[in-house]
Each structure stands twice: as structure tokens, then as C-alpha cells.
């Protein structure tokens, strides 16, 4: 048998990752690991830990190992096959929540999220804006499954998920008028750039969530014109974008006749969100 401290020393990963994974296997929090480092762990936990640490060392995302990720103060379940939600995406969500509160108050409105992944955007909006009904769409079975698990975990009833290719997923639904907001964090990496991403991303996160076509802009070109059919007059279209796509996406919105087009920057001062109204 090996002690917690000696087992942690066998890991070649960061001490934080090692503690998080061991805590998960032992079903204890970090403070237990710090306090009881001289306690022994079973052979089974030792073997499982060493296996997961090997996986982590070859780049397997820590969030898939832990099966969870915090986003907008909420705990999301995660597994391989869905994108790990990024802190940058909180910029789009925070803006959207503020926009709903400011423009609609307690009125019932409808929001569409195209490309839900784990449900991070849809479920955060549904959680913080209880009078909003969120429709979420994804083409991936795993995304729909994981987003529904998160919907149950967060105990939300004002959101539904539909499988399909962008707006086609809504065919046959009685929408009773347009959406007040359409939000999307679509795949936006240029196909040829995917090879240059970190191993953790390119080898383990779904290509379907990353690949935005030749120049990364395919989804903005597809969604923007079609969104006009589904948006209410004055409805908001809001996108997450890659840091170097601001100008191009602004141009796409202008060319489709959107108004009040603007760009939001992230904490590093880089373009991160483009929005406009119909
Ligand atoms: C960048 S991920 C965003 C996931 C999530 N919204 C987030 O911010 O963490 C893009 C998502 O779009 C989905 N997707 C890709 N092509 C699609 C399509 N044609 N129709 C609907 N969803 C699509 C992918 O499966 C993936 O879940």
C-alpha cells in the first residue's frame, strides 16, 4: 500500500491536476488530501490514479478525467465528445443575460443557441433568466445527451434541446413567433489551423466542435442570412468569434443588413464577440 503523498510524487503532471484526480478517485476534497497525506490508499485507487495520470500526461483533458467543469458559477457534467466550455465564452453569456434583463425584464422571451455542446450557453441563460425559454440545437448525439444530463443536473425546465443541422433542427416545431435572441459559439477554427492547436485540443476535443471550414468563417456565413427568418424585428444575433475574426464577422453582419453591429473584447483586449440587431 502507498500513502497519498507518495502516490502524488509518482505523478509527472501538475500537483493541482494530480490532487484533483486523486480527490475524485477517493471522493474527497482537496483539503483532505493536504491534511491526510500520510494515509494509505488501496491498490485499486493507486492503479487507477497512475493510469489516469498517464492519460493526462499524453494530453487527455483534465475536465474529461474529472467529468466536470465550472461555467458561469454552475457545475457542468462533461465527457469526451463535447467541447470543454471555455471561460472566454462567459463574455457572450454575461452580455446576453444583461441584455435580457435590460431590454425584457420579466417578459417571457425565446432564445436560440446554435451548437450547444455541453449546454453551457443555453443552460446558463436558462438558469439566470427564468422567464426566458431556450431552444438549443446541436448536430452531435453526444452533445444532445450531455446537455440533457446537465439540464437535469441543474434542474431546469425552461430549455429544450433538438438534434439537427442548425436551423433544420427546428423544422416542424410550432415556434409561435420569432426568437428575441439567437446566440452561437460555432466551430470557428480554420481547417488548416487545427493541426497547430495544443495536443489537448486537437487530439481529444471533437473536430465537429472546432472546424469552421477553409477560413473558419463557414458558420457565420451560413447562420447570419438564415437567422433573419427566425429572429423577431430588432432581435439580437450574438456570436463568439476567434480573436482575429472580428472584422470579417462584422462585415458579414453588415452585408446581411444587421444594425448596431459591435464587437466585445476579452480580458486580454482581443475581439471575442460580435453582435448586431435585425
Ligand atoms: C465550439 S462548440 C460550442 C459548444 C458550446 N456552445 C460551448 O460554448 O461550449 C460548437 C458546437 O457546434 C456543434 N455543431 C457543429 N456543426 C453543427 C451543425 N451543422 N449544426 C448544429 N450544431 C453543430 C458541435 O457539435 C459543437 O457542439
PDB file of N, CA and C in Angstrom, residues 5 12 26 118 146 165-167 172 175 189 193 210 214 217 249 255 270:
ATOM      1  N   UNK A   5       0.730  10.973  -0.126  1.00  0.00           N
ATOM      2  CA  UNK A   5       1.885  11.805  -0.516  1.00  0.00           C
ATOM      3  C   UNK A   5       2.806  11.070  -1.479  1.00  0.00           C
ATOM      4  N   UNK A  12       3.704  12.700 -12.973  1.00  0.00           N
ATOM      5  CA  UNK A  12       4.534  13.707 -13.657  1.00  0.00           C
ATOM      6  C   UNK A  12       3.708  14.921 -14.076  1.00  0.00           C
ATOM      7  N   UNK A  26     -10.896   9.254  -4.625  1.00  0.00           N
ATOM      8  CA  UNK A  26     -11.157   8.950  -3.206  1.00  0.00           C
ATOM      9  C   UNK A  26     -12.473   9.556  -2.733  1.00  0.00           C
ATOM     10  N   UNK A 118     -21.925  21.089 -24.379  1.00  0.00           N
ATOM     11  CA  UNK A 118     -22.373  20.603 -23.058  1.00  0.00           C
ATOM     12  C   UNK A 118     -23.643  21.297 -22.587  1.00  0.00           C
ATOM     13  N   UNK A 146     -25.318  14.934 -23.403  1.00  0.00           N
ATOM     14  CA  UNK A 146     -24.656  15.600 -22.266  1.00  0.00           C
ATOM     15  C   UNK A 146     -25.445  16.844 -21.839  1.00  0.00           C
ATOM     16  N   UNK A 165     -29.064  19.861 -38.022  1.00  0.00           N
ATOM     17  CA  UNK A 165     -28.117  20.775 -38.655  1.00  0.00           C
ATOM     18  C   UNK A 165     -28.661  22.207 -38.544  1.00  0.00           C
ATOM     19  N   UNK A 166     -28.114  22.975 -37.645  1.00  0.00           N
ATOM     20  CA  UNK A 166     -28.502  24.385 -37.429  1.00  0.00           C
ATOM     21  C   UNK A 166     -30.028  24.544 -37.431  1.00  0.00           C
ATOM     22  N   UNK A 167     -30.558  25.460 -38.277  1.00  0.00           N
ATOM     23  CA  UNK A 167     -31.995  25.778 -38.221  1.00  0.00           C
ATOM     24  C   UNK A 167     -32.885  24.604 -38.640  1.00  0.00           C
ATOM     25  N   UNK A 172     -40.690  21.738 -38.166  1.00  0.00           N
ATOM     26  CA  UNK A 172     -41.814  21.002 -37.577  1.00  0.00           C
ATOM     27  C   UNK A 172     -42.213  21.500 -36.201  1.00  0.00           C
ATOM     28  N   UNK A 175     -43.187  27.349 -33.326  1.00  0.00           N
ATOM     29  CA  UNK A 175     -42.370  28.303 -32.569  1.00  0.00           C
ATOM     30  C   UNK A 175     -43.160  29.504 -32.060  1.00  0.00           C
ATOM     31  N   UNK A 189     -12.453  27.468 -36.008  1.00  0.00           N
ATOM     32  CA  UNK A 189     -11.024  27.340 -36.320  1.00  0.00           C
ATOM     33  C   UNK A 189     -10.906  26.993 -37.815  1.00  0.00           C
ATOM     34  N   UNK A 193      -5.641  25.207 -39.538  1.00  0.00           N
ATOM     35  CA  UNK A 193      -5.037  25.627 -38.262  1.00  0.00           C
ATOM     36  C   UNK A 193      -5.204  24.579 -37.165  1.00  0.00           C
ATOM     37  N   UNK A 210     -14.796  22.181 -33.635  1.00  0.00           N
ATOM     38  CA  UNK A 210     -13.685  23.110 -33.884  1.00  0.00           C
ATOM     39  C   UNK A 210     -13.664  23.643 -35.315  1.00  0.00           C
ATOM     40  N   UNK A 214     -12.611  26.364 -44.425  1.00  0.00           N
ATOM     41  CA  UNK A 214     -11.377  26.877 -45.002  1.00  0.00           C
ATOM     42  C   UNK A 214     -10.769  28.041 -44.200  1.00  0.00           C
ATOM     43  N   UNK A 217     -14.772  30.704 -41.143  1.00  0.00           N
ATOM     44  CA  UNK A 217     -15.952  31.583 -41.117  1.00  0.00           C
ATOM     45  C   UNK A 217     -17.220  30.924 -41.666  1.00  0.00           C
ATOM     46  N   UNK A 249     -16.393  39.097 -39.417  1.00  0.00           N
ATOM     47  CA  UNK A 249     -17.754  38.768 -38.973  1.00  0.00           C
ATOM     48  C   UNK A 249     -18.615  40.034 -38.932  1.00  0.00           C
ATOM     49  N   UNK A 255     -23.305  43.110 -44.201  1.00  0.00           N
ATOM     50  CA  UNK A 255     -23.727  42.781 -45.564  1.00  0.00           C
ATOM     51  C   UNK A 255     -25.115  42.124 -45.556  1.00  0.00           C
ATOM     52  N   UNK A 270      -8.650  41.300 -26.736  1.00  0.00           N
ATOM     53  CA  UNK A 270      -8.823  40.717 -28.076  1.00  0.00           C
ATOM     54  C   UNK A 270     -10.310  40.610 -28.413  1.00  0.00           C
TER      55      UNK A 270
END
